[in-house]
XYZ file of C-alpha atoms in Angstrom:
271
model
C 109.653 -123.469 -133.002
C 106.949 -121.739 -135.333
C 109.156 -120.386 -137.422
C 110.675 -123.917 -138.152
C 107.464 -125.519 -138.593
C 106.601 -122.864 -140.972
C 109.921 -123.232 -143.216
C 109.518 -127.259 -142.747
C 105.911 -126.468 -144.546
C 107.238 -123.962 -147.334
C 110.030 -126.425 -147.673
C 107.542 -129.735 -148.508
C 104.830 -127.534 -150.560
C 108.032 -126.913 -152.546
C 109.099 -130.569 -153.053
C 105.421 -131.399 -153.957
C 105.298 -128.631 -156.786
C 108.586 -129.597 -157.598
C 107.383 -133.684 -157.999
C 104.181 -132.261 -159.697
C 106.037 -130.180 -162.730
C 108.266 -133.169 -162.760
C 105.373 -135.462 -163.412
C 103.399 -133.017 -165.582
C 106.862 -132.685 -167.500
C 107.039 -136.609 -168.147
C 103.810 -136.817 -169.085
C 104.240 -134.730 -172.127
C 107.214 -136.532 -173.057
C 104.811 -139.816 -173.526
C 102.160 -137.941 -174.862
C 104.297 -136.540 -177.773
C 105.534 -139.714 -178.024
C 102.227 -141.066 -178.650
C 101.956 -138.170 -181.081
C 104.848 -139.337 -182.869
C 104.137 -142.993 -182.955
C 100.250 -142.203 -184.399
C 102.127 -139.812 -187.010
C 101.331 -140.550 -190.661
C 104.277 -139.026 -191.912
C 106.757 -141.884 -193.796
C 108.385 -144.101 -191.841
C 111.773 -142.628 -192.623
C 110.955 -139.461 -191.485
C 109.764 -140.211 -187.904
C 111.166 -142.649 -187.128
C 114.476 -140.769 -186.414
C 112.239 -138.383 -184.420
C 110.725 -141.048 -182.351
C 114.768 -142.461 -181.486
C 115.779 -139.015 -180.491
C 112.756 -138.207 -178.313
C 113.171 -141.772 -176.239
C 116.944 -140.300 -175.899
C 115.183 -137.177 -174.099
C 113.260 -139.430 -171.643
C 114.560 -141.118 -168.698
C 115.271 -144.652 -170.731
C 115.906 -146.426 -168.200
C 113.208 -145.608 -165.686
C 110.362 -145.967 -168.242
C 111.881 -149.152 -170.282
C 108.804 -150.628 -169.722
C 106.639 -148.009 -170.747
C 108.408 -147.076 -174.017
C 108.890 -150.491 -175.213
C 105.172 -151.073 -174.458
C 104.038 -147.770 -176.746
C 106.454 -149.415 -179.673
C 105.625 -152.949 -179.573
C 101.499 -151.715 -179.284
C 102.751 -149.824 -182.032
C 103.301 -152.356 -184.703
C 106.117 -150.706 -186.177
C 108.545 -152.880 -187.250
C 111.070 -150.342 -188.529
C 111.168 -148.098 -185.119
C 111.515 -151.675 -183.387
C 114.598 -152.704 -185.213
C 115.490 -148.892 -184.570
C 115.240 -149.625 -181.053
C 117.679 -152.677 -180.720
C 120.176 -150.332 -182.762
C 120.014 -147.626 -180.078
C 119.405 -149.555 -177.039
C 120.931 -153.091 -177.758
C 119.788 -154.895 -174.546
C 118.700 -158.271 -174.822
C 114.833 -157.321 -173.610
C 114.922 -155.397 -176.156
C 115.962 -158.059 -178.636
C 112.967 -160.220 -177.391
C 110.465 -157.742 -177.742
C 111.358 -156.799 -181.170
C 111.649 -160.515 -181.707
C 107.992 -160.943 -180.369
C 106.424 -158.004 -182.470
C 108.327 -160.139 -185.759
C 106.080 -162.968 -184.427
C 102.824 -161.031 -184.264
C 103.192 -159.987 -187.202
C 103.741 -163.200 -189.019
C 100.892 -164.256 -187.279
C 98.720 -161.865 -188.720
C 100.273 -162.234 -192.149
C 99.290 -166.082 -191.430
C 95.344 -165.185 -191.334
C 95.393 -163.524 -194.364
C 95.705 -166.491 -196.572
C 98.203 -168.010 -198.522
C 99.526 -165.338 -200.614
C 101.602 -164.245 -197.291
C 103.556 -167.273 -196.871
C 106.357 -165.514 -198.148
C 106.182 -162.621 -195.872
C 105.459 -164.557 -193.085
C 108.615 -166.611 -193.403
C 110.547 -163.492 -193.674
C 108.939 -162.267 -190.239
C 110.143 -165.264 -188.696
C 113.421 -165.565 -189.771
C 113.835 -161.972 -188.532
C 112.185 -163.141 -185.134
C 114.754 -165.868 -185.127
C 117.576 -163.851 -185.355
C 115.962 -161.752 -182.562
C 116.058 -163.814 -180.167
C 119.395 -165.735 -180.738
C 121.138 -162.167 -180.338
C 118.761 -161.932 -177.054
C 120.615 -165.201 -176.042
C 123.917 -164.245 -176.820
C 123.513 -161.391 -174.506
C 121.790 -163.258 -171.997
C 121.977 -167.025 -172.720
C 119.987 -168.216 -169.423
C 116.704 -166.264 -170.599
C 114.303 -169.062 -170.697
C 111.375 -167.090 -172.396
C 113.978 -166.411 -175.335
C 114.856 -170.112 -175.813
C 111.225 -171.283 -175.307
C 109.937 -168.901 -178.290
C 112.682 -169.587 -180.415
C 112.561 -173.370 -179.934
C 108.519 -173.015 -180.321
C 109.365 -171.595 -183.893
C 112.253 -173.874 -184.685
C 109.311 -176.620 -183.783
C 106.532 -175.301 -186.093
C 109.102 -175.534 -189.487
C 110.143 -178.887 -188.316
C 113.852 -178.576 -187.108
C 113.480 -180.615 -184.480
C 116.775 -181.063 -183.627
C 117.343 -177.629 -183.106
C 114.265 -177.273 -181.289
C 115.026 -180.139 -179.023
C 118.596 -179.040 -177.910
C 116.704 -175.440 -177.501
C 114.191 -176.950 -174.717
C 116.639 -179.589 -173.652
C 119.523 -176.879 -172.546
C 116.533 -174.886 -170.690
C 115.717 -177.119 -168.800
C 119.207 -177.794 -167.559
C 118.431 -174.006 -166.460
C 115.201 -174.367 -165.306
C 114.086 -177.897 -164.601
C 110.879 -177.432 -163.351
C 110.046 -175.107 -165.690
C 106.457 -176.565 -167.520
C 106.279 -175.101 -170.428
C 109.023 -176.350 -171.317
C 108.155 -179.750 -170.729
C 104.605 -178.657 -172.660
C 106.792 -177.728 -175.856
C 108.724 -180.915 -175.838
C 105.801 -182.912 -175.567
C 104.261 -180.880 -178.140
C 106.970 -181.655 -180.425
C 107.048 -185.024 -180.301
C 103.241 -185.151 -180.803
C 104.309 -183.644 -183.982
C 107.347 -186.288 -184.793
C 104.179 -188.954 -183.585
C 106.196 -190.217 -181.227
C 103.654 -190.879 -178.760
C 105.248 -192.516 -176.259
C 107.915 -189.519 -175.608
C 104.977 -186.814 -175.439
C 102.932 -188.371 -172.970
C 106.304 -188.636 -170.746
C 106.801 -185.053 -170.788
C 102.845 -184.585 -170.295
C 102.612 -186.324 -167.129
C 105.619 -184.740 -165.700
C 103.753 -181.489 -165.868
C 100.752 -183.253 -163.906
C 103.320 -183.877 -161.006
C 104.038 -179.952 -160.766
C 103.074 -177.888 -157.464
C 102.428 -174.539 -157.742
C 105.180 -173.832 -155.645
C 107.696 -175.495 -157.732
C 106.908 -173.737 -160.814
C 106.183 -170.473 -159.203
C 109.641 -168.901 -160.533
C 109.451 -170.039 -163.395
C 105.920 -168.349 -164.311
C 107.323 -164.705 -163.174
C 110.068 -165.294 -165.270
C 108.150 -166.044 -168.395
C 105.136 -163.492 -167.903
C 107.834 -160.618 -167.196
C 107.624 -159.174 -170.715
C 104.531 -156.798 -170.714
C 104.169 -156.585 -174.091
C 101.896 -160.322 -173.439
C 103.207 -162.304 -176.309
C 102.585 -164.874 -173.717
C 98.716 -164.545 -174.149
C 99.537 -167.321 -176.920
C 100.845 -169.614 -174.812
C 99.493 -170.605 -170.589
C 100.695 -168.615 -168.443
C 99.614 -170.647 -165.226
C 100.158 -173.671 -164.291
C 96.789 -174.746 -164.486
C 96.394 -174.170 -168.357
C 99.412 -175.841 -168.461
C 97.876 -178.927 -166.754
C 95.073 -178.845 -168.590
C 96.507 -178.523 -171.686
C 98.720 -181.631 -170.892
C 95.906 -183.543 -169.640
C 93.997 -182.620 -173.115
C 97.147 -184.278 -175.044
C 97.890 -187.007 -172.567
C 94.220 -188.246 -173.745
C 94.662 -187.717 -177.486
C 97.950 -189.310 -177.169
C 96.630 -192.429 -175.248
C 93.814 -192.387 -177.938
C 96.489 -192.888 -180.387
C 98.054 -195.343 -178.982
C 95.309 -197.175 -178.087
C 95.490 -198.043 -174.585
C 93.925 -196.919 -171.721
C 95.418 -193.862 -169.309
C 94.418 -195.987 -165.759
C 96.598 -198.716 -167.256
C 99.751 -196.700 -169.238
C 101.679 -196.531 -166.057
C 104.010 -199.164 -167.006
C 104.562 -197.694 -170.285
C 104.824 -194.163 -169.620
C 107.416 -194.925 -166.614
C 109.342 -197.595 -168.772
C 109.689 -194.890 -171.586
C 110.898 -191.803 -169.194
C 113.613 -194.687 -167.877
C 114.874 -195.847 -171.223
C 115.071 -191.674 -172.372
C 116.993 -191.127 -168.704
C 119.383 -193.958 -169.475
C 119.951 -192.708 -173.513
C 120.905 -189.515 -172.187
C 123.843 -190.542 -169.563
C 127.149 -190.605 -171.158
């Protein structure tokens, strides 16, 4: 009985060395790739490195991890890299959402970016619609994209962006927050303030879902955008009075408006 005890021991102290070099072993893996992505060497010349090293780690276990370092990373080039090695549709998203922050960046540098920052858009855009072919439910994917189609004024395409998510995700608010926000935009008053007060209606148990799905990609793009659904509410409420400000009435007595509009846009949309 001792002597089984006794190998049972030697046999654990084992595993936990064995877990320990494992760890230690990982460890250096992300710390030369740390190394790698702080290198001031030309682009061209690391980057390659930086590809082949991720091939030496366990991808797949430490996705999130990796993709983390390179979007915190700011480098474009390994990013576009990255979808060429690993062409998952995360992985599309992320690089479409580091295209983003960097055209917002560009953006608060003045004028003499507007150029560039186009250019980081359009390569955002193409981001995420090959994130969508791959996996054409992902609502965070259409939201962005619609949210940029929005901002240069394709409405259209923004509209049938939001309007096909929310055949995915119904009770999804931001959504709802977007297409209000874009008819603000189109000053079509009446519309927004629909879509704002449907978001007032939302539990937090309907929406719950829909909130982990959009705040699953670590890299926080989302910080632009509410990621509960009370900033979402209050943001709506915030328009909602702007809107009824606009159009010059009162919010205790646009009932009859609001519900009139939401049941002439249900009855435009039936075939």
């Amino acid at each position: 009985m001792k002597s089984y005890v006794s190998v049972s021991k030697i046999i654990a102290s084992i595993a936990v060395i064995f877990v320990s070099v494992c760890g230690c072993a990982q460890s250096k893996k992300f710390s030369k790739l740390e190394i790698l992505l702080l290198n001031d060497e030309p682009y061209e010349e690391s980057n390659s490195e930086v590809i082949s090293h991720i091939q030496n780690i366990d991808y797949e276990a430490n996705h999130e991890k990796i993709t983390y370092l390179l979007f915190d990373s700011g480098n474009l080039q390994l990013l576009d890299q990255l979808v060429e090695y690993f062409p998952d549709h995360s992985n599309y998203i992320i690089r479409g959402d580091a295209y983003v922050k960097n055209a917002r960046v560009q953006q608060t540098m003045g004028l003499f970016m507007r150029s560039s920052v186009s250019s980081s858009l359009n390569e955002a855009k193409e981001s995420y619609m090959r994130a969508l072919e791959l996996n054409n439910e992902d609502i965070y994917a259409r939201g962005v994209l619609g949210f940029i189609y929005g901002e240069s004024k394709e409405y259209e395409k923004a509209e049938k962006l939001f309007s096909e998510g929310l055949e995915i995700a119904p009770k999804n608010p931001l959504l709802y927050l977007a297409l209000g926000q874009m008819y603000d935009q189109k000053e079509e008053y009446d519309n927004a303030i629909g879509y704002y007060q449907k978001i007032i209606e939302f539990t937090e148990d309907e929406v719950k879902k829909d909130f982990e799905d959009m705040n699953q990609y670590y890299h926080k793009l989302m910080k632009y955008y509410p990621g509960s659904l009370v900033k979402v509410k209050e943001e709506a409420e915030n328009y909602l009075n702007k809107d009824y400000a606009k159009l010059g009435i009162k919010k205790e007595n646009a009932g009859d408006r609001v519900a009139q509009t939401l049941f002439s846009r249900k009855r435009a949309e039936k075939p």
